[in-house]
PDB file of C-alpha atoms in Angstrom:
ATOM      1  CA  MET A   1     -39.424  80.751  17.898  1.00  0.00           C
ATOM      2  CA  HIS A   2     -38.732  83.361  20.568  1.00  0.00           C
ATOM      3  CA  MET A   3     -38.027  82.048  24.076  1.00  0.00           C
ATOM      4  CA  ASN A   4     -41.148  83.727  25.488  1.00  0.00           C
ATOM      5  CA  GLU A   5     -43.290  82.066  22.806  1.00  0.00           C
ATOM      6  CA  ARG A   6     -41.856  78.643  23.650  1.00  0.00           C
ATOM      7  CA  TYR A   7     -42.487  79.293  27.339  1.00  0.00           C
ATOM      8  CA  GLU A   8     -46.119  80.241  26.701  1.00  0.00           C
ATOM      9  CA  LYS A   9     -46.715  76.974  24.841  1.00  0.00           C
ATOM     10  CA  LEU A  10     -45.623  74.854  27.818  1.00  0.00           C
ATOM     11  CA  LEU A  11     -48.549  73.276  29.654  1.00  0.00           C
ATOM     12  CA  PHE A  12     -46.626  72.898  32.930  1.00  0.00           C
ATOM     13  CA  LYS A  13     -43.862  75.445  33.144  1.00  0.00           C
ATOM     14  CA  PRO A  14     -40.343  75.452  34.604  1.00  0.00           C
ATOM     15  CA  GLY A  15     -39.676  77.561  37.654  1.00  0.00           C
ATOM     16  CA  HIS A  16     -41.892  75.492  39.952  1.00  0.00           C
ATOM     17  CA  THR A  17     -40.493  74.734  43.392  1.00  0.00           C
ATOM     18  CA  ALA A  18     -40.409  70.932  43.403  1.00  0.00           C
ATOM     19  CA  CYS A  19     -37.701  69.235  45.432  1.00  0.00           C
ATOM     20  CA  ALA A  20     -34.670  67.955  43.532  1.00  0.00           C
ATOM     21  CA  GLY A  21     -35.539  64.600  42.016  1.00  0.00           C
ATOM     22  CA  CYS A  22     -39.302  65.004  42.494  1.00  0.00           C
ATOM     23  CA  PRO A  23     -41.197  63.142  39.732  1.00  0.00           C
ATOM     24  CA  ILE A  24     -44.435  65.135  40.038  1.00  0.00           C
ATOM     25  CA  PRO A  25     -43.509  67.536  37.188  1.00  0.00           C
ATOM     26  CA  ILE A  26     -42.750  64.512  34.964  1.00  0.00           C
ATOM     27  CA  ILE A  27     -46.143  63.022  35.777  1.00  0.00           C
ATOM     28  CA  VAL A  28     -48.064  66.259  35.193  1.00  0.00           C
ATOM     29  CA  ARG A  29     -46.217  67.060  31.948  1.00  0.00           C
ATOM     30  CA  THR A  30     -46.733  63.527  30.644  1.00  0.00           C
ATOM     31  CA  VAL A  31     -50.479  63.786  31.203  1.00  0.00           C
ATOM     32  CA  LEU A  32     -50.883  67.342  29.880  1.00  0.00           C
ATOM     33  CA  ASN A  33     -48.604  66.921  26.869  1.00  0.00           C
ATOM     34  CA  THR A  34     -50.519  63.778  25.922  1.00  0.00           C
ATOM     35  CA  LEU A  35     -53.946  65.403  26.292  1.00  0.00           C
ATOM     36  CA  GLY A  36     -53.030  68.802  24.867  1.00  0.00           C
ATOM     37  CA  LYS A  37     -54.092  72.389  25.485  1.00  0.00           C
ATOM     38  CA  ASN A  38     -57.837  71.654  25.546  1.00  0.00           C
ATOM     39  CA  THR A  39     -57.665  70.567  29.181  1.00  0.00           C
ATOM     40  CA  ILE A  40     -58.922  71.869  32.525  1.00  0.00           C
ATOM     41  CA  VAL A  41     -57.280  70.704  35.749  1.00  0.00           C
ATOM     42  CA  ALA A  42     -58.502  70.348  39.313  1.00  0.00           C
ATOM     43  CA  PHE A  43     -55.755  69.700  41.851  1.00  0.00           C
ATOM     44  CA  GLY A  44     -55.995  69.243  45.578  1.00  0.00           C
ATOM     45  CA  THR A  45     -53.903  70.556  48.422  1.00  0.00           C
ATOM     46  CA  SER A  46     -50.715  68.532  48.140  1.00  0.00           C
ATOM     47  CA  CYS A  47     -47.093  68.731  47.075  1.00  0.00           C
ATOM     48  CA  LEU A  48     -48.342  69.665  43.590  1.00  0.00           C
ATOM     49  CA  GLU A  49     -50.260  72.648  44.923  1.00  0.00           C
ATOM     50  CA  ILE A  50     -47.263  73.903  46.899  1.00  0.00           C
ATOM     51  CA  ILE A  51     -44.818  73.628  44.002  1.00  0.00           C
ATOM     52  CA  SER A  52     -47.090  74.998  41.272  1.00  0.00           C
ATOM     53  CA  SER A  53     -49.296  77.758  42.608  1.00  0.00           C
ATOM     54  CA  GLN A  54     -48.029  79.594  45.664  1.00  0.00           C
ATOM     55  CA  TYR A  55     -49.239  83.173  45.178  1.00  0.00           C
ATOM     56  CA  PRO A  56     -48.150  85.149  43.205  1.00  0.00           C
ATOM     57  CA  TYR A  57     -46.490  82.388  41.134  1.00  0.00           C
ATOM     58  CA  ASN A  58     -48.151  79.884  38.816  1.00  0.00           C
ATOM     59  CA  ALA A  59     -46.677  77.026  36.758  1.00  0.00           C
ATOM     60  CA  TRP A  60     -49.879  76.050  34.942  1.00  0.00           C
ATOM     61  CA  GLY A  61     -50.274  76.563  31.202  1.00  0.00           C
ATOM     62  CA  VAL A  62     -53.888  75.360  31.221  1.00  0.00           C
ATOM     63  CA  PRO A  63     -56.840  76.454  33.397  1.00  0.00           C
ATOM     64  CA  ALA A  64     -56.291  74.923  36.832  1.00  0.00           C
ATOM     65  CA  MET A  65     -58.331  75.125  40.018  1.00  0.00           C
ATOM     66  CA  HIS A  66     -56.878  74.406  43.451  1.00  0.00           C
ATOM     67  CA  SER A  67     -59.243  72.612  45.816  1.00  0.00           C
ATOM     68  CA  ALA A  68     -59.132  71.429  49.412  1.00  0.00           C
ATOM     69  CA  PHE A  69     -57.560  68.112  50.367  1.00  0.00           C
ATOM     70  CA  GLU A  70     -60.856  66.257  50.382  1.00  0.00           C
ATOM     71  CA  ASN A  71     -62.773  67.517  47.361  1.00  0.00           C
ATOM     72  CA  THR A  72     -60.586  67.329  44.252  1.00  0.00           C
ATOM     73  CA  ALA A  73     -62.893  64.791  42.604  1.00  0.00           C
ATOM     74  CA  ALA A  74     -65.961  66.869  43.513  1.00  0.00           C
ATOM     75  CA  ILE A  75     -64.445  70.012  41.948  1.00  0.00           C
ATOM     76  CA  ALA A  76     -63.513  68.044  38.819  1.00  0.00           C
ATOM     77  CA  SER A  77     -67.059  66.650  38.691  1.00  0.00           C
ATOM     78  CA  GLY A  78     -68.485  70.163  38.797  1.00  0.00           C
ATOM     79  CA  ILE A  79     -66.146  71.376  36.066  1.00  0.00           C
ATOM     80  CA  GLU A  80     -67.099  68.435  33.859  1.00  0.00           C
ATOM     81  CA  ALA A  81     -70.818  68.946  34.421  1.00  0.00           C
ATOM     82  CA  ALA A  82     -70.554  72.667  33.639  1.00  0.00           C
ATOM     83  CA  GLN A  83     -68.575  72.092  30.457  1.00  0.00           C
ATOM     84  CA  LYS A  84     -71.078  69.468  29.324  1.00  0.00           C
ATOM     85  CA  LYS A  85     -73.956  71.894  29.969  1.00  0.00           C
ATOM     86  CA  LEU A  86     -72.155  74.527  27.886  1.00  0.00           C
ATOM     87  CA  GLY A  87     -71.622  72.036  25.082  1.00  0.00           C
ATOM     88  CA  ASN A  88     -67.833  72.179  25.327  1.00  0.00           C
ATOM     89  CA  LYS A  89     -65.705  69.137  24.604  1.00  0.00           C
ATOM     90  CA  VAL A  90     -62.749  69.419  26.951  1.00  0.00           C
ATOM     91  CA  ASN A  91     -60.471  67.072  28.878  1.00  0.00           C
ATOM     92  CA  VAL A  92     -61.090  67.347  32.614  1.00  0.00           C
ATOM     93  CA  VAL A  93     -58.240  66.021  34.755  1.00  0.00           C
ATOM     94  CA  ALA A  94     -57.948  65.734  38.531  1.00  0.00           C
ATOM     95  CA  PHE A  95     -54.528  65.446  40.180  1.00  0.00           C
ATOM     96  CA  ALA A  96     -54.124  64.497  43.828  1.00  0.00           C
ATOM     97  CA  GLY A  97     -51.659  62.757  46.104  1.00  0.00           C
ATOM     98  CA  ASP A  98     -52.176  59.495  47.947  1.00  0.00           C
ATOM     99  CA  GLY A  99     -53.297  61.186  51.173  1.00  0.00           C
ATOM    100  CA  GLY A 100     -55.900  63.207  49.310  1.00  0.00           C
ATOM    101  CA  THR A 101     -57.046  60.127  47.385  1.00  0.00           C
ATOM    102  CA  PHE A 102     -56.670  56.947  49.433  1.00  0.00           C
ATOM    103  CA  ASP A 103     -57.818  58.627  52.646  1.00  0.00           C
ATOM    104  CA  ILE A 104     -59.195  62.163  52.809  1.00  0.00           C
ATOM    105  CA  GLY A 105     -60.558  62.322  49.253  1.00  0.00           C
ATOM    106  CA  LEU A 106     -61.848  58.769  48.874  1.00  0.00           C
ATOM    107  CA  GLN A 107     -65.505  59.703  49.436  1.00  0.00           C
ATOM    108  CA  ALA A 108     -65.454  62.387  46.719  1.00  0.00           C
ATOM    109  CA  LEU A 109     -63.625  60.058  44.325  1.00  0.00           C
ATOM    110  CA  SER A 110     -66.150  57.292  44.957  1.00  0.00           C
ATOM    111  CA  GLY A 111     -68.967  59.763  44.294  1.00  0.00           C
ATOM    112  CA  MET A 112     -67.357  60.890  41.045  1.00  0.00           C
ATOM    113  CA  VAL A 113     -67.189  57.306  39.795  1.00  0.00           C
ATOM    114  CA  ASP A 114     -70.675  56.529  41.050  1.00  0.00           C
ATOM    115  CA  ARG A 115     -72.162  59.469  39.134  1.00  0.00           C
ATOM    116  CA  GLY A 116     -70.251  58.561  35.972  1.00  0.00           C
ATOM    117  CA  HIS A 117     -68.446  61.866  35.367  1.00  0.00           C
ATOM    118  CA  ASN A 118     -66.184  62.002  32.313  1.00  0.00           C
ATOM    119  CA  VAL A 119     -63.056  62.841  34.321  1.00  0.00           C
ATOM    120  CA  LEU A 120     -59.532  61.412  34.324  1.00  0.00           C
ATOM    121  CA  TYR A 121     -58.364  61.177  37.933  1.00  0.00           C
ATOM    122  CA  VAL A 122     -54.587  60.815  38.364  1.00  0.00           C
ATOM    123  CA  VAL A 123     -53.154  59.986  41.764  1.00  0.00           C
ATOM    124  CA  TYR A 124     -49.409  60.509  42.202  1.00  0.00           C
ATOM    125  CA  ASP A 125     -48.529  58.157  45.024  1.00  0.00           C
ATOM    126  CA  ASN A 126     -45.526  59.046  47.171  1.00  0.00           C
ATOM    127  CA  GLU A 127     -46.835  56.635  49.814  1.00  0.00           C
ATOM    128  CA  SER A 128     -47.146  59.183  52.624  1.00  0.00           C
ATOM    129  CA  TYR A 129     -48.398  62.659  53.468  1.00  0.00           C
ATOM    130  CA  ALA A 130     -45.094  64.044  52.195  1.00  0.00           C
ATOM    131  CA  ASN A 131     -46.267  67.650  51.986  1.00  0.00           C
ATOM    132  CA  THR A 132     -47.204  67.859  55.670  1.00  0.00           C
ATOM    133  CA  GLY A 133     -44.316  66.004  57.284  1.00  0.00           C
ATOM    134  CA  ILE A 134     -44.139  62.440  55.910  1.00  0.00           C
ATOM    135  CA  GLN A 135     -46.989  60.887  57.899  1.00  0.00           C
ATOM    136  CA  ARG A 136     -48.380  57.449  57.113  1.00  0.00           C
ATOM    137  CA  SER A 137     -51.268  57.094  54.648  1.00  0.00           C
ATOM    138  CA  SER A 138     -53.165  53.965  53.640  1.00  0.00           C
ATOM    139  CA  ALA A 139     -50.891  53.904  50.580  1.00  0.00           C
ATOM    140  CA  THR A 140     -47.784  53.482  52.786  1.00  0.00           C
ATOM    141  CA  PRO A 141     -46.177  50.068  52.182  1.00  0.00           C
ATOM    142  CA  PHE A 142     -45.541  47.461  54.838  1.00  0.00           C
ATOM    143  CA  GLY A 143     -42.485  48.137  56.973  1.00  0.00           C
ATOM    144  CA  ALA A 144     -41.886  51.713  55.836  1.00  0.00           C
ATOM    145  CA  TRP A 145     -40.754  54.346  58.302  1.00  0.00           C
ATOM    146  CA  THR A 146     -42.856  57.506  58.502  1.00  0.00           C
ATOM    147  CA  THR A 147     -43.200  60.038  61.290  1.00  0.00           C
ATOM    148  CA  THR A 148     -46.424  58.304  62.388  1.00  0.00           C
ATOM    149  CA  SER A 149     -45.175  54.758  61.783  1.00  0.00           C
ATOM    150  CA  PRO A 150     -41.818  55.076  63.532  1.00  0.00           C
ATOM    151  CA  VAL A 151     -39.213  52.400  64.113  1.00  0.00           C
ATOM    152  CA  GLY A 152     -38.418  51.245  67.619  1.00  0.00           C
ATOM    153  CA  LYS A 153     -38.539  48.221  69.898  1.00  0.00           C
ATOM    154  CA  LYS A 154     -42.330  47.833  69.695  1.00  0.00           C
ATOM    155  CA  ILE A 155     -43.144  49.317  66.279  1.00  0.00           C
ATOM    156  CA  ARG A 156     -41.250  48.273  63.158  1.00  0.00           C
ATOM    157  CA  GLY A 157     -42.552  50.838  60.697  1.00  0.00           C
ATOM    158  CA  ASN A 158     -45.926  50.608  58.978  1.00  0.00           C
ATOM    159  CA  LYS A 159     -47.884  47.518  59.978  1.00  0.00           C
ATOM    160  CA  THR A 160     -50.125  47.118  56.910  1.00  0.00           C
ATOM    161  CA  PHE A 161     -49.791  46.641  53.155  1.00  0.00           C
ATOM    162  CA  LYS A 162     -51.057  49.208  50.614  1.00  0.00           C
ATOM    163  CA  LYS A 163     -54.761  49.664  50.020  1.00  0.00           C
ATOM    164  CA  PRO A 164     -55.600  48.154  46.566  1.00  0.00           C
ATOM    165  CA  LEU A 165     -57.232  51.346  45.349  1.00  0.00           C
ATOM    166  CA  ALA A 166     -56.989  50.692  41.595  1.00  0.00           C
ATOM    167  CA  LEU A 167     -58.858  47.402  42.022  1.00  0.00           C
ATOM    168  CA  MET A 168     -61.404  49.164  44.223  1.00  0.00           C
ATOM    169  CA  MET A 169     -62.070  51.775  41.515  1.00  0.00           C
ATOM    170  CA  ALA A 170     -62.503  49.042  38.919  1.00  0.00           C
ATOM    171  CA  ALA A 171     -64.852  47.131  41.190  1.00  0.00           C
ATOM    172  CA  GLN A 172     -66.957  50.270  41.611  1.00  0.00           C
ATOM    173  CA  GLY A 173     -67.295  50.652  37.861  1.00  0.00           C
ATOM    174  CA  ALA A 174     -64.666  53.108  36.615  1.00  0.00           C
ATOM    175  CA  LYS A 175     -64.531  52.688  32.830  1.00  0.00           C
ATOM    176  CA  TYR A 176     -60.761  52.644  32.690  1.00  0.00           C
ATOM    177  CA  VAL A 177     -58.253  51.968  35.461  1.00  0.00           C
ATOM    178  CA  ALA A 178     -54.472  51.714  35.128  1.00  0.00           C
ATOM    179  CA  THR A 179     -51.219  51.827  37.040  1.00  0.00           C
ATOM    180  CA  ALA A 180     -48.167  53.642  35.660  1.00  0.00           C
ATOM    181  CA  SER A 181     -44.549  54.529  36.369  1.00  0.00           C
ATOM    182  CA  ILE A 182     -42.234  57.336  35.264  1.00  0.00           C
ATOM    183  CA  SER A 183     -39.672  54.627  34.425  1.00  0.00           C
ATOM    184  CA  HIS A 184     -41.982  53.308  31.676  1.00  0.00           C
ATOM    185  CA  LEU A 185     -43.167  56.491  29.972  1.00  0.00           C
ATOM    186  CA  PRO A 186     -44.409  54.958  26.669  1.00  0.00           C
ATOM    187  CA  ASP A 187     -46.684  52.699  28.730  1.00  0.00           C
ATOM    188  CA  PHE A 188     -47.826  55.714  30.790  1.00  0.00           C
ATOM    189  CA  LYS A 189     -48.536  57.866  27.714  1.00  0.00           C
ATOM    190  CA  ARG A 190     -50.482  55.090  26.005  1.00  0.00           C
ATOM    191  CA  LYS A 191     -52.670  54.711  29.080  1.00  0.00           C
ATOM    192  CA  VAL A 192     -53.404  58.446  29.179  1.00  0.00           C
ATOM    193  CA  GLN A 193     -54.290  58.321  25.471  1.00  0.00           C
ATOM    194  CA  ARG A 194     -56.585  55.351  26.030  1.00  0.00           C
ATOM    195  CA  ALA A 195     -58.267  57.092  28.962  1.00  0.00           C
ATOM    196  CA  ALA A 196     -58.924  60.147  26.775  1.00  0.00           C
ATOM    197  CA  GLU A 197     -60.765  57.969  24.249  1.00  0.00           C
ATOM    198  CA  ILE A 198     -63.226  56.685  26.841  1.00  0.00           C
ATOM    199  CA  GLU A 199     -66.358  58.468  28.041  1.00  0.00           C
ATOM    200  CA  GLY A 200     -66.855  58.189  31.791  1.00  0.00           C
ATOM    201  CA  PRO A 201     -64.726  58.077  34.947  1.00  0.00           C
ATOM    202  CA  LYS A 202     -61.081  57.056  34.480  1.00  0.00           C
ATOM    203  CA  PHE A 203     -58.428  56.437  37.148  1.00  0.00           C
ATOM    204  CA  ILE A 204     -54.637  56.224  36.729  1.00  0.00           C
ATOM    205  CA  HIS A 205     -52.443  55.378  39.704  1.00  0.00           C
ATOM    206  CA  VAL A 206     -48.814  56.526  39.277  1.00  0.00           C
ATOM    207  CA  LEU A 207     -46.026  55.575  41.675  1.00  0.00           C
ATOM    208  CA  ASN A 208     -44.201  58.746  42.739  1.00  0.00           C
ATOM    209  CA  PRO A 209     -40.786  58.004  44.316  1.00  0.00           C
ATOM    210  CA  CYS A 210     -40.076  60.814  46.780  1.00  0.00           C
ATOM    211  CA  PRO A 211     -36.384  61.443  47.619  1.00  0.00           C
ATOM    212  CA  THR A 212     -37.375  63.495  50.676  1.00  0.00           C
ATOM    213  CA  GLY A 213     -39.824  61.034  52.191  1.00  0.00           C
ATOM    214  CA  TRP A 214     -38.256  57.791  50.995  1.00  0.00           C
ATOM    215  CA  LYS A 215     -34.731  58.893  51.920  1.00  0.00           C
ATOM    216  CA  PHE A 216     -32.745  58.219  48.755  1.00  0.00           C
ATOM    217  CA  ASP A 217     -30.392  60.357  46.682  1.00  0.00           C
ATOM    218  CA  SER A 218     -32.274  62.682  44.342  1.00  0.00           C
ATOM    219  CA  SER A 219     -30.309  61.403  41.340  1.00  0.00           C
ATOM    220  CA  LEU A 220     -31.875  57.942  41.751  1.00  0.00           C
ATOM    221  CA  THR A 221     -35.575  58.759  41.247  1.00  0.00           C
ATOM    222  CA  VAL A 222     -35.998  56.966  37.914  1.00  0.00           C
ATOM    223  CA  ASP A 223     -33.806  54.061  39.096  1.00  0.00           C
ATOM    224  CA  VAL A 224     -36.019  53.590  42.161  1.00  0.00           C
ATOM    225  CA  ALA A 225     -39.149  53.754  40.000  1.00  0.00           C
ATOM    226  CA  LYS A 226     -37.719  51.171  37.611  1.00  0.00           C
ATOM    227  CA  LEU A 227     -36.681  48.838  40.422  1.00  0.00           C
ATOM    228  CA  SER A 228     -40.200  48.973  41.868  1.00  0.00           C
ATOM    229  CA  VAL A 229     -41.411  47.492  38.575  1.00  0.00           C
ATOM    230  CA  GLU A 230     -38.535  45.074  37.979  1.00  0.00           C
ATOM    231  CA  THR A 231     -38.839  43.595  41.479  1.00  0.00           C
ATOM    232  CA  GLY A 232     -42.588  43.100  40.997  1.00  0.00           C
ATOM    233  CA  LEU A 233     -43.553  45.393  43.856  1.00  0.00           C
ATOM    234  CA  TRP A 234     -45.271  47.800  41.430  1.00  0.00           C
ATOM    235  CA  VAL A 235     -47.373  45.950  38.864  1.00  0.00           C
ATOM    236  CA  LEU A 236     -48.181  47.756  35.619  1.00  0.00           C
ATOM    237  CA  PHE A 237     -51.685  46.843  34.475  1.00  0.00           C
ATOM    238  CA  GLU A 238     -54.868  48.252  32.996  1.00  0.00           C
ATOM    239  CA  ILE A 239     -58.544  47.426  33.412  1.00  0.00           C
ATOM    240  CA  ASP A 240     -60.382  48.542  30.299  1.00  0.00           C
ATOM    241  CA  HIS A 241     -64.170  48.372  30.734  1.00  0.00           C
ATOM    242  CA  GLY A 242     -63.627  45.726  33.386  1.00  0.00           C
ATOM    243  CA  LYS A 243     -61.153  43.563  31.447  1.00  0.00           C
ATOM    244  CA  PHE A 244     -57.844  43.077  33.264  1.00  0.00           C
ATOM    245  CA  ARG A 245     -54.465  43.011  31.493  1.00  0.00           C
ATOM    246  CA  ILE A 246     -50.878  43.202  32.766  1.00  0.00           C
ATOM    247  CA  THR A 247     -49.029  45.634  30.480  1.00  0.00           C
ATOM    248  CA  TYR A 248     -45.451  44.813  31.488  1.00  0.00           C
ATOM    249  CA  LYS A 249     -43.930  41.622  32.875  1.00  0.00           C
ATOM    250  CA  PRO A 250     -40.276  41.574  33.945  1.00  0.00           C
ATOM    251  CA  LYS A 251     -38.317  38.860  32.139  1.00  0.00           C
ATOM    252  CA  GLU A 252     -36.669  38.011  35.430  1.00  0.00           C
ATOM    253  CA  PHE A 253     -37.751  39.491  38.748  1.00  0.00           C
ATOM    254  CA  LYS A 254     -35.059  41.200  40.774  1.00  0.00           C
ATOM    255  CA  PRO A 255     -35.069  40.609  44.544  1.00  0.00           C
ATOM    256  CA  VAL A 256     -37.118  43.147  46.499  1.00  0.00           C
ATOM    257  CA  ARG A 257     -34.058  43.758  48.677  1.00  0.00           C
ATOM    258  CA  ASP A 258     -32.490  45.679  45.759  1.00  0.00           C
ATOM    259  CA  TYR A 259     -35.382  48.146  45.845  1.00  0.00           C
ATOM    260  CA  LEU A 260     -35.812  48.363  49.608  1.00  0.00           C
ATOM    261  CA  MET A 261     -32.174  48.910  50.497  1.00  0.00           C
ATOM    262  CA  LEU A 262     -31.889  51.979  48.229  1.00  0.00           C
ATOM    263  CA  GLN A 263     -34.250  53.770  50.630  1.00  0.00           C
ATOM    264  CA  ARG A 264     -33.446  54.661  54.224  1.00  0.00           C
ATOM    265  CA  ARG A 265     -37.141  54.393  55.147  1.00  0.00           C
ATOM    266  CA  PHE A 266     -36.590  50.608  54.921  1.00  0.00           C
ATOM    267  CA  LYS A 267     -33.053  50.386  56.343  1.00  0.00           C
ATOM    268  CA  HIS A 268     -34.297  48.849  59.619  1.00  0.00           C
ATOM    269  CA  LEU A 269     -35.934  45.817  57.992  1.00  0.00           C
ATOM    270  CA  THR A 270     -34.726  42.395  59.067  1.00  0.00           C
ATOM    271  CA  ASP A 271     -34.220  39.446  56.709  1.00  0.00           C
ATOM    272  CA  GLU A 272     -37.469  38.016  58.024  1.00  0.00           C
ATOM    273  CA  GLU A 273     -39.372  41.215  57.235  1.00  0.00           C
ATOM    274  CA  ILE A 274     -37.830  41.465  53.766  1.00  0.00           C
ATOM    275  CA  ASN A 275     -38.774  37.837  53.118  1.00  0.00           C
ATOM    276  CA  LYS A 276     -42.352  38.671  54.151  1.00  0.00           C
ATOM    277  CA  ILE A 277     -42.463  41.401  51.522  1.00  0.00           C
ATOM    278  CA  GLN A 278     -40.911  39.059  48.940  1.00  0.00           C
ATOM    279  CA  GLU A 279     -43.602  36.465  49.640  1.00  0.00           C
ATOM    280  CA  ARG A 280     -46.306  39.110  49.302  1.00  0.00           C
ATOM    281  CA  VAL A 281     -44.940  39.994  45.843  1.00  0.00           C
ATOM    282  CA  LYS A 282     -45.245  36.350  44.780  1.00  0.00           C
ATOM    283  CA  GLU A 283     -48.789  36.161  46.123  1.00  0.00           C
ATOM    284  CA  ASP A 284     -49.811  39.389  44.404  1.00  0.00           C
ATOM    285  CA  TRP A 285     -48.384  38.314  41.047  1.00  0.00           C
ATOM    286  CA  SER A 286     -50.170  35.005  41.302  1.00  0.00           C
ATOM    287  CA  MET A 287     -53.404  36.915  41.867  1.00  0.00           C
ATOM    288  CA  TYR A 288     -52.790  39.404  39.049  1.00  0.00           C
ATOM    289  CA  GLU A 289     -51.869  36.710  36.542  1.00  0.00           C
ATOM    290  CA  GLY A 290     -54.998  34.878  37.513  1.00  0.00           C
ATOM    291  CA  LEU A 291     -57.023  37.998  36.692  1.00  0.00           C
ATOM    292  CA  GLU A 292     -55.704  38.369  33.118  1.00  0.00           C
ATOM    293  CA  GLY A 293     -58.571  38.338  30.677  1.00  0.00           C
ATOM    294  CA  VAL A 294     -61.104  38.236  33.503  1.00  0.00           C
ATOM    295  CA  LYS A 295     -63.974  40.759  33.651  1.00  0.00           C
ATOM    296  CA  ILE A 296     -63.832  42.561  36.993  1.00  0.00           C
TER     297      ILE A 296
END
């Protein structure tokens, strides 16, 4: 096959302008390659928009519509409704970052789920507004440095733990909800495949380690993602029609310190603060294990 023919078959093309070590292209390619060519994408203002579609360049190999920060889910809802009216069977996918999902876009996402649109919404979570200067979002973890949760004598980084958005989407009635990681791609692909089988609103929350915002070497992206899972800080689960299931359990949890100390955004943490995070991991796992098999 000629090089140009191979290039044309790619659903998310090389030549984008992602930072070194950025996992967003891995996330987008995993979703699109799993769903196939019969897919339409809505994507909000975010790192993804900057790296994929700055005029006159375009990395998309499927129809893709850029929306504002706050209305990705609304645009995807409109696309889905139009395709249904036309009688077309097509995968509609929305991509957005944590700022455009947890905060600015939450109302549109809630409306999409409430109306029951057959859309797969994928949030790539780099735990800050990385595209606009690394400001805090409600996905920012406890203790993390950002430009709006600085570290000094009175403020010790972000004061709150992450918003439990996946559980919120399940509680609202999304047909399928899952968390995923680029370090566990077979698990990620299976969840995308399962979402494609289901009619109605679907939500997949993918951790997106950001070398620029998290302050780690760009060669360590997959290692950081894997450590988030192996320390128990990032729990891989799915909620299929309300039924909760953990999809990966570490055989032996690594200490959260191993994960935190790879990232300079956490370098200021004291032993006491690290122990607080470790205790939160234990509490969360106790909760999640208690949910297994339960209808949410």
